[in-house]
CSV table of C-alpha atoms in Angstrom, one decimal:
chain,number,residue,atom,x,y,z
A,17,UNK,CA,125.7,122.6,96.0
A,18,UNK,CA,125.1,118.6,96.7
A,19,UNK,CA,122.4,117.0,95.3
A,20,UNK,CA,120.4,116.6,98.6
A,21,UNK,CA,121.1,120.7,99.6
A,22,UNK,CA,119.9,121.4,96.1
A,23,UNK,CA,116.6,119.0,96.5
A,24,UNK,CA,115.5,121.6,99.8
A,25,UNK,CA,116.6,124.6,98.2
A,26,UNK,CA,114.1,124.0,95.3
A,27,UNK,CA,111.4,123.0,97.6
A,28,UNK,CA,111.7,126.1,99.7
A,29,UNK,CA,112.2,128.1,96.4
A,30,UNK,CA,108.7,126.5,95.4
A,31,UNK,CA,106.9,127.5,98.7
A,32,UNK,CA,108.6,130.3,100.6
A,33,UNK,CA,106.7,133.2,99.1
A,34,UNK,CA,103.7,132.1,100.4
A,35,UNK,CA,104.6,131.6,103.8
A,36,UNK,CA,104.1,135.0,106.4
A,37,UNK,CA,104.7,136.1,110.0
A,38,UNK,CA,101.0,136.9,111.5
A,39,UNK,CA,100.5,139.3,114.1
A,40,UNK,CA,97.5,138.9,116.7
A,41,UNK,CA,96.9,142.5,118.0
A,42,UNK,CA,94.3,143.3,120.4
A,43,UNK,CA,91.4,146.3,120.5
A,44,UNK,CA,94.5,148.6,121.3
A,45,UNK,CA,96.3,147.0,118.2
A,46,UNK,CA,98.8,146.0,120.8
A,47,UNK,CA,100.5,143.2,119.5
A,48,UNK,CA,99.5,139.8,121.9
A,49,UNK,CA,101.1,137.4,120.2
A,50,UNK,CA,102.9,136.1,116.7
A,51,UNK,CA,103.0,133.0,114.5
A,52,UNK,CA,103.2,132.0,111.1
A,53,UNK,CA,100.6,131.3,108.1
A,54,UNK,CA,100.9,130.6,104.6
A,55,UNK,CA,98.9,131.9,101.3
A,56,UNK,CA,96.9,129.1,99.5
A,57,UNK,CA,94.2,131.1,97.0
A,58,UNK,CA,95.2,133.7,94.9
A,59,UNK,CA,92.5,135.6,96.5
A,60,UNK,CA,94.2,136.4,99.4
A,61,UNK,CA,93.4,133.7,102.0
A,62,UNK,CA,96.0,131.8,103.8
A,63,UNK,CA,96.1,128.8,106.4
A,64,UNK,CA,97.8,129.2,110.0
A,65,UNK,CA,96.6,127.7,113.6
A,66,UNK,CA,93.0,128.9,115.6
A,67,UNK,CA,95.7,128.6,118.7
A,68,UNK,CA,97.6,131.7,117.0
A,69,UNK,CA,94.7,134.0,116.3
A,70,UNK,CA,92.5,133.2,118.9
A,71,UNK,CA,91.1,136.6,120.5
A,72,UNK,CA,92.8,138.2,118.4
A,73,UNK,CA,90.8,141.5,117.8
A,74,UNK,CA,92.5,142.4,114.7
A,75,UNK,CA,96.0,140.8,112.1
A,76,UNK,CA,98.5,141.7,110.4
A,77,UNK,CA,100.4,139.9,108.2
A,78,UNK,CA,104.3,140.5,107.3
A,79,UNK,CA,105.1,139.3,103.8
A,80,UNK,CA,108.8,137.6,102.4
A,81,UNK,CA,109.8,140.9,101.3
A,82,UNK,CA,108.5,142.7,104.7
A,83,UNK,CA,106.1,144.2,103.3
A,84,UNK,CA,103.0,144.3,106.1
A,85,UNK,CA,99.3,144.0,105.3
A,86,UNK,CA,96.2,143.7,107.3
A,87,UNK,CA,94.1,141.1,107.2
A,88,UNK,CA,90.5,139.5,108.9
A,89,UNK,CA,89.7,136.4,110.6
A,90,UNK,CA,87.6,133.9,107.8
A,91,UNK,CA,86.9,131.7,110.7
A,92,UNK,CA,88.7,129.1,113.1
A,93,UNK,CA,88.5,125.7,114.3
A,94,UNK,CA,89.7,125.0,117.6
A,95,UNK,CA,89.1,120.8,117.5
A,96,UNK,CA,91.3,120.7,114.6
A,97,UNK,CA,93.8,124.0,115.3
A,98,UNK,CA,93.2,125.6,112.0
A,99,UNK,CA,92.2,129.0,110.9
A,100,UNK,CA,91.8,131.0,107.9
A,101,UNK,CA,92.5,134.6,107.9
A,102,UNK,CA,92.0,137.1,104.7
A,103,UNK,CA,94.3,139.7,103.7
A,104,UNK,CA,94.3,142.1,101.9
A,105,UNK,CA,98.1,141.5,100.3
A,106,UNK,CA,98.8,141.4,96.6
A,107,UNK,CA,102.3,140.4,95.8
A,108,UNK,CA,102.8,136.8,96.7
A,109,UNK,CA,102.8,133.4,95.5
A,110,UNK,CA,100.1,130.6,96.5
A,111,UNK,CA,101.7,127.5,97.7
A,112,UNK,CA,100.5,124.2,96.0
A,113,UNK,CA,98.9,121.9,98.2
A,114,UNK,CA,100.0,118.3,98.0
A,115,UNK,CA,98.4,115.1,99.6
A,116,UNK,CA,99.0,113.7,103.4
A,117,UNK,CA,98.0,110.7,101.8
A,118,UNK,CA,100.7,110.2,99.8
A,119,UNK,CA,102.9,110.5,102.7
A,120,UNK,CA,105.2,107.5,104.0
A,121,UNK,CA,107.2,107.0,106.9
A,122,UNK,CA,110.6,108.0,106.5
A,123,UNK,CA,110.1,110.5,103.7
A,124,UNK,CA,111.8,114.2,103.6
A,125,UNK,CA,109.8,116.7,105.0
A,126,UNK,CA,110.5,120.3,105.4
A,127,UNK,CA,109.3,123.5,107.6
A,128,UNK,CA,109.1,126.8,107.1
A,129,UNK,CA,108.4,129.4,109.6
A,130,UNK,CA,108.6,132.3,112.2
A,131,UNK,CA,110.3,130.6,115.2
A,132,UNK,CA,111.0,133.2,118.1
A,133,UNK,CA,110.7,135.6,116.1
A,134,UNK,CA,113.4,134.3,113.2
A,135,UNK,CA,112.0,135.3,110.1
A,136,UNK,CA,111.4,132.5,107.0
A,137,UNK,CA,113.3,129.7,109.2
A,138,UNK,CA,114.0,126.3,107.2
A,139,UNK,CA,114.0,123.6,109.3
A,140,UNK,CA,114.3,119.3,107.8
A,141,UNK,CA,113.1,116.2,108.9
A,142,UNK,CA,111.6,112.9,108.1
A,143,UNK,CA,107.9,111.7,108.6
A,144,UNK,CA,108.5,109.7,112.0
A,145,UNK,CA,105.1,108.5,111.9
A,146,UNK,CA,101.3,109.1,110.5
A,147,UNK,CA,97.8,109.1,112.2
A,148,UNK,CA,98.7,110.3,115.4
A,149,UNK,CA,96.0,112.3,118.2
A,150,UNK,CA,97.6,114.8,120.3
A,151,UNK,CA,95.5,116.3,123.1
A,152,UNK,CA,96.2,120.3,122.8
A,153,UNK,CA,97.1,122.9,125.4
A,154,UNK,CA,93.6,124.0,126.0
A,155,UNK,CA,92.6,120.4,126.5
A,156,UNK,CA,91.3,119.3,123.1
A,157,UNK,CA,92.3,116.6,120.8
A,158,UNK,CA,93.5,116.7,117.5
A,159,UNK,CA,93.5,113.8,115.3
A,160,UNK,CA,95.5,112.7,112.6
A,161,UNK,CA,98.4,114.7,112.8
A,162,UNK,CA,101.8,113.8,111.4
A,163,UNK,CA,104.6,113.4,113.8
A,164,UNK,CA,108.0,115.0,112.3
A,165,UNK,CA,111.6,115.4,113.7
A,166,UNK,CA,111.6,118.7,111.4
A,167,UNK,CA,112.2,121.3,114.4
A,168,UNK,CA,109.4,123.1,115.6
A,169,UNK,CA,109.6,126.3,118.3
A,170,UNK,CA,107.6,128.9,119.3
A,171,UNK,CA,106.4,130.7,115.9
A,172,UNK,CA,106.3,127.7,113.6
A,173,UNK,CA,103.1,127.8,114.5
A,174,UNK,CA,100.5,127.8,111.3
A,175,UNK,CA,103.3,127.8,109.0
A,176,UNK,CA,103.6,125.0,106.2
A,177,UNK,CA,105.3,121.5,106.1
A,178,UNK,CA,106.2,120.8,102.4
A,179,UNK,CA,107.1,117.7,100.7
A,180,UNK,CA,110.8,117.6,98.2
A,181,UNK,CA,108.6,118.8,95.1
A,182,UNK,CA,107.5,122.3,97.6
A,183,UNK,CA,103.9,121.1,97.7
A,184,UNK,CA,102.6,121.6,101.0
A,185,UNK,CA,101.6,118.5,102.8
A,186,UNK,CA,100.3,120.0,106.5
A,187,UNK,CA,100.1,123.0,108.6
A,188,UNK,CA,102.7,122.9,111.6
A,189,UNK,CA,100.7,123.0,114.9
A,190,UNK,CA,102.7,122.1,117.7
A,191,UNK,CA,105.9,120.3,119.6
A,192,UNK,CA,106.4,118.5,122.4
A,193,UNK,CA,108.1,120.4,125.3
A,194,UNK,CA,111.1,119.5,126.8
A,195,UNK,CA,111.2,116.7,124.1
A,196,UNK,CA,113.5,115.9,121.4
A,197,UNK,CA,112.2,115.8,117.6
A,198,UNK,CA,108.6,115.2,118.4
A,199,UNK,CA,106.6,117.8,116.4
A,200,UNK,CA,103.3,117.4,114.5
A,201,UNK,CA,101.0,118.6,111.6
A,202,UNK,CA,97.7,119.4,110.9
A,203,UNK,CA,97.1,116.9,107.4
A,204,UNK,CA,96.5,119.3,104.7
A,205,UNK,CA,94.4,116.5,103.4
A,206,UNK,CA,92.0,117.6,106.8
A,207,UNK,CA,93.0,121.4,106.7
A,208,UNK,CA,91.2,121.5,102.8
A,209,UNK,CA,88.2,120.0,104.5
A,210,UNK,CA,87.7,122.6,106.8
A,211,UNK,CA,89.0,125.4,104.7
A,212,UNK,CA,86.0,124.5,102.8
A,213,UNK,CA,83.5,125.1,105.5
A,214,UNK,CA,85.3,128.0,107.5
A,215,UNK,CA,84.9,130.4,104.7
A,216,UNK,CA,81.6,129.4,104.0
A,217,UNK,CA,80.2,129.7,107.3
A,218,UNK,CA,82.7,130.7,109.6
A,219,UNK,CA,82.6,127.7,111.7
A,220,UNK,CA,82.5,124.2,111.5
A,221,UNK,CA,80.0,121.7,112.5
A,222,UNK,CA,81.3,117.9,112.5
A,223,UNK,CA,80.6,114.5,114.4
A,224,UNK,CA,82.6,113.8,117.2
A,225,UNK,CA,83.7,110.2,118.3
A,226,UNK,CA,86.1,111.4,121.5
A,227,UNK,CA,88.7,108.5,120.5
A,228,UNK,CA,92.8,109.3,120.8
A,229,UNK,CA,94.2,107.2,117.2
A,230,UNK,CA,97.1,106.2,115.9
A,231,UNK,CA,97.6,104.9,112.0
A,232,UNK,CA,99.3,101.1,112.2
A,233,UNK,CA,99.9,98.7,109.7
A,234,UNK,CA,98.0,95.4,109.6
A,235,UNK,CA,99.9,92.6,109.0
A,236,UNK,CA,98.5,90.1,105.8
A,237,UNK,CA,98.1,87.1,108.2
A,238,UNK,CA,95.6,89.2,110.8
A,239,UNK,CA,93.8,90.8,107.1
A,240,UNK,CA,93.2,87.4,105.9
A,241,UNK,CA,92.1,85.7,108.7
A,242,UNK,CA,89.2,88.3,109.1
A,243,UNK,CA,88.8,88.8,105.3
A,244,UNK,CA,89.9,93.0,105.3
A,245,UNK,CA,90.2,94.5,102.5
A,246,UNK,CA,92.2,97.3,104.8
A,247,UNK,CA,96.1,97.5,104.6
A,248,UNK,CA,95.9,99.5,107.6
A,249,UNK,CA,93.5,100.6,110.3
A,250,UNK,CA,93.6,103.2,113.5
A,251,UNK,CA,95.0,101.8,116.5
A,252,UNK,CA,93.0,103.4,119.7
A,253,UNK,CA,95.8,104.8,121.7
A,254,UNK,CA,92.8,107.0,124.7
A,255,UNK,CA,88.8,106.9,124.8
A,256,UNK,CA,87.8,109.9,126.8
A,257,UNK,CA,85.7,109.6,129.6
A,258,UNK,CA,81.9,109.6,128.5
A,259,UNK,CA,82.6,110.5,125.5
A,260,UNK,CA,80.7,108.7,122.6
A,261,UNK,CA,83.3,105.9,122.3
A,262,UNK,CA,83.6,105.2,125.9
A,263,UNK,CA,79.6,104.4,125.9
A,264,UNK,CA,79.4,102.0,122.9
A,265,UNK,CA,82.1,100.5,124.9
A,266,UNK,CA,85.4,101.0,122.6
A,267,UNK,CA,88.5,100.4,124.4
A,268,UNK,CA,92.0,100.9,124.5
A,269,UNK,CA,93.9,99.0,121.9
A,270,UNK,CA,91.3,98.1,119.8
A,271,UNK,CA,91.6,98.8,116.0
A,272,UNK,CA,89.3,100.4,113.9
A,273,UNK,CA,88.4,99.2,110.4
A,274,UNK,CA,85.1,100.5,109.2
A,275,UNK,CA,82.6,102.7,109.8
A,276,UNK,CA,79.1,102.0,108.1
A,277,UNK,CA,80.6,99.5,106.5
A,278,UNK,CA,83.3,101.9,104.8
A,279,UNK,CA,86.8,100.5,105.6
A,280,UNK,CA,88.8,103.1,107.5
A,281,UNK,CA,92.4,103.3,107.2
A,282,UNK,CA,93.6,106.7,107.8
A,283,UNK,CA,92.2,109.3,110.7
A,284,UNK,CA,91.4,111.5,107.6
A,285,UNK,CA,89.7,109.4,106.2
A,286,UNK,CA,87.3,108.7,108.9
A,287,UNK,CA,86.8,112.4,109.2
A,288,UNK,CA,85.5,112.8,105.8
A,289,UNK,CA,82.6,110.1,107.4
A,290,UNK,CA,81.9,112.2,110.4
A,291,UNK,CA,79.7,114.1,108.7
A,292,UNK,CA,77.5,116.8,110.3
A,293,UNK,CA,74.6,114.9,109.4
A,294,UNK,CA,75.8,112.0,111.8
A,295,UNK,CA,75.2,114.2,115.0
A,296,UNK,CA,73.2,112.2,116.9
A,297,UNK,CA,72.3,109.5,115.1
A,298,UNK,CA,73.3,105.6,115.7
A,299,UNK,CA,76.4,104.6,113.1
A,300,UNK,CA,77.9,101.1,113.5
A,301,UNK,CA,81.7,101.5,113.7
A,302,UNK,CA,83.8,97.6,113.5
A,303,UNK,CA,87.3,97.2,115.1
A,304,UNK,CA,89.8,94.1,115.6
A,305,UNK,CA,90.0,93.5,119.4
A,306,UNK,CA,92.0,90.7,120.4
A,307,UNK,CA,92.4,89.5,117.2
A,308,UNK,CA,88.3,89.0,116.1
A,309,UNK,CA,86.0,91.8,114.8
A,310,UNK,CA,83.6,93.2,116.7
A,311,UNK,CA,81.1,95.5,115.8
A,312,UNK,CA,79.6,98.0,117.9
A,313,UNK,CA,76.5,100.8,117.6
A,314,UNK,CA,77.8,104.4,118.4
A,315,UNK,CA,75.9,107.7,118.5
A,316,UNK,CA,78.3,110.4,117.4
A,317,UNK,CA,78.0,113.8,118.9
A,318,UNK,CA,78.7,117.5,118.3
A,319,UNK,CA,81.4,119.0,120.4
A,320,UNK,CA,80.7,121.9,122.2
A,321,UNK,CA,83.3,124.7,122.2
């Protein structure tokens, strides 16, 4: 085997007993639909998409050796397409989670799946770019997603994208129809924060800023001249209409750098800001437009489902 087959073997050794094939059935435990998920707790609770279990009434879950389990719904998160389901399985092996922020553009990324159907389906790409917002099927946009050429079809869905070392560094979520090699990620960086929250409450509860962003580079002449300590900063690609960044007046093409005087350089990282405790109250938020700062007062707000 050459070095680079034997680099993806090993990763997929790492990771593949954790990933499953998830069943949505309804309350005739009629099968409704199918994706894929993967184990992250030895405890039984695994990672796949809200878009794959969504009124779903109960789930099964098919393991690597086909053994089939049933398991419950923890909770879901529709703004960020990620849901945590419970089984009740025994023989399988936790995937370690890596960090999205480790990731550069260019690096080897790999993902595992259910694609129509196709059982544990390897698929390999690169990282073609970080930081990106992709507005869903059901109309909703999901922020800071990593765009990979690693093929993605029907059934990836919820399944893991690993790094060379088998540490999983997102949650597959979605392609682009009709496209070639544009699919995307949930960060697992983002997919631990609301772990955390769905299985304590079931639900999650976050400020909301309505802003489309993509992660750029900012070049040293641009952070000098306005004294940044950023290296990087979120390039706003869509405000949506009357949303809380179209009435404080953010516009397309501007770049965000801090918010609350916290620089921002990564969509994950201003997630971790947009607390729940932010609803509704006035945050200052600064972003490069037209090559000056400009700071402006914006009252974040909670979507509603």
């Amino acid at each position: 085997m050459d070095a680079f087959s034997k680099i993806i073997h090993q990763a997929v050794e790492a990771a593949g007993k954790s990933v499953v094939k998830i069943e949505r059935l309804d309350a005739n435990r009629q099968v409704t639909g199918t994706g894929s998920g993967f184990f992250f707790s030895s405890d039984g609770y695994l990672f796949t998409n809200s878009h794959v279990v969504h009124k779903g009434s109960y789930f099964n879950v098919m393991l690597h050796d086909g053994s089939v389990y049933p398991a419950t719904l923890a909770g879901e998160d529709p703004d960020t397409d990620i849901a945590i389901l419970k089984s009740t399985a025994f023989d399988f092996q936790p995937a370690q989670l890596g960090a999205a922020s480790d990731l550069q553009i260019g690096q080897l990324v790999i993902a595992i799946g259910n694609p129509m159907g196709f059982q544990h389906t390897v698929t390999t790409g690169v990282v073609s770019a970080l930081g990106r917002s992709l507005s869903s099927e059901n109309g909703r946009t999901i922020d800071g997603l990593i765009q990979t050429d690693a093929a993605l079809n029907p059934g990836n869905s919820g399944g893991p994208l690993i790094n060379y070392r088998g540490e999983v560094v997102g949650v597959n979520t979605a392609m682009i129809r009709g496209a070639q090699g544009l699919c995307f990620a949930i960060s697992i960086d983002t997919a631990r924060l609301i772990a955390a929250e769905l299985m304590k409450s079931g639900k999650v509860s976050r400020a909301y800023l309505g802003m489309m962003l993509q992660q750029v580079n900012l070049v040293p002449k641009l952070r000098s001249g306005l004294e940044l300590k950023n290296k990087s900063g979120l390039f706003v690609t869509g405000v949506e209409r009357n949303g809380p960044a179209n009435k404080a007046g953010v516009a397309d093409g501007d770049i965000v750098v801090s918010f609350n005087d916290q620089p921002v350089e990564t969509s994950d990282g201003l997630f971790r800001l947009l607390d729940r405790d932010k609803i509704g109250q006035f945050q200052f938020i600064r972003l490069i437009r037209q090559n000056r700062l400009v700071e402006l007062r914006i009252t974040p707000s909670e979507r509603v489902a």
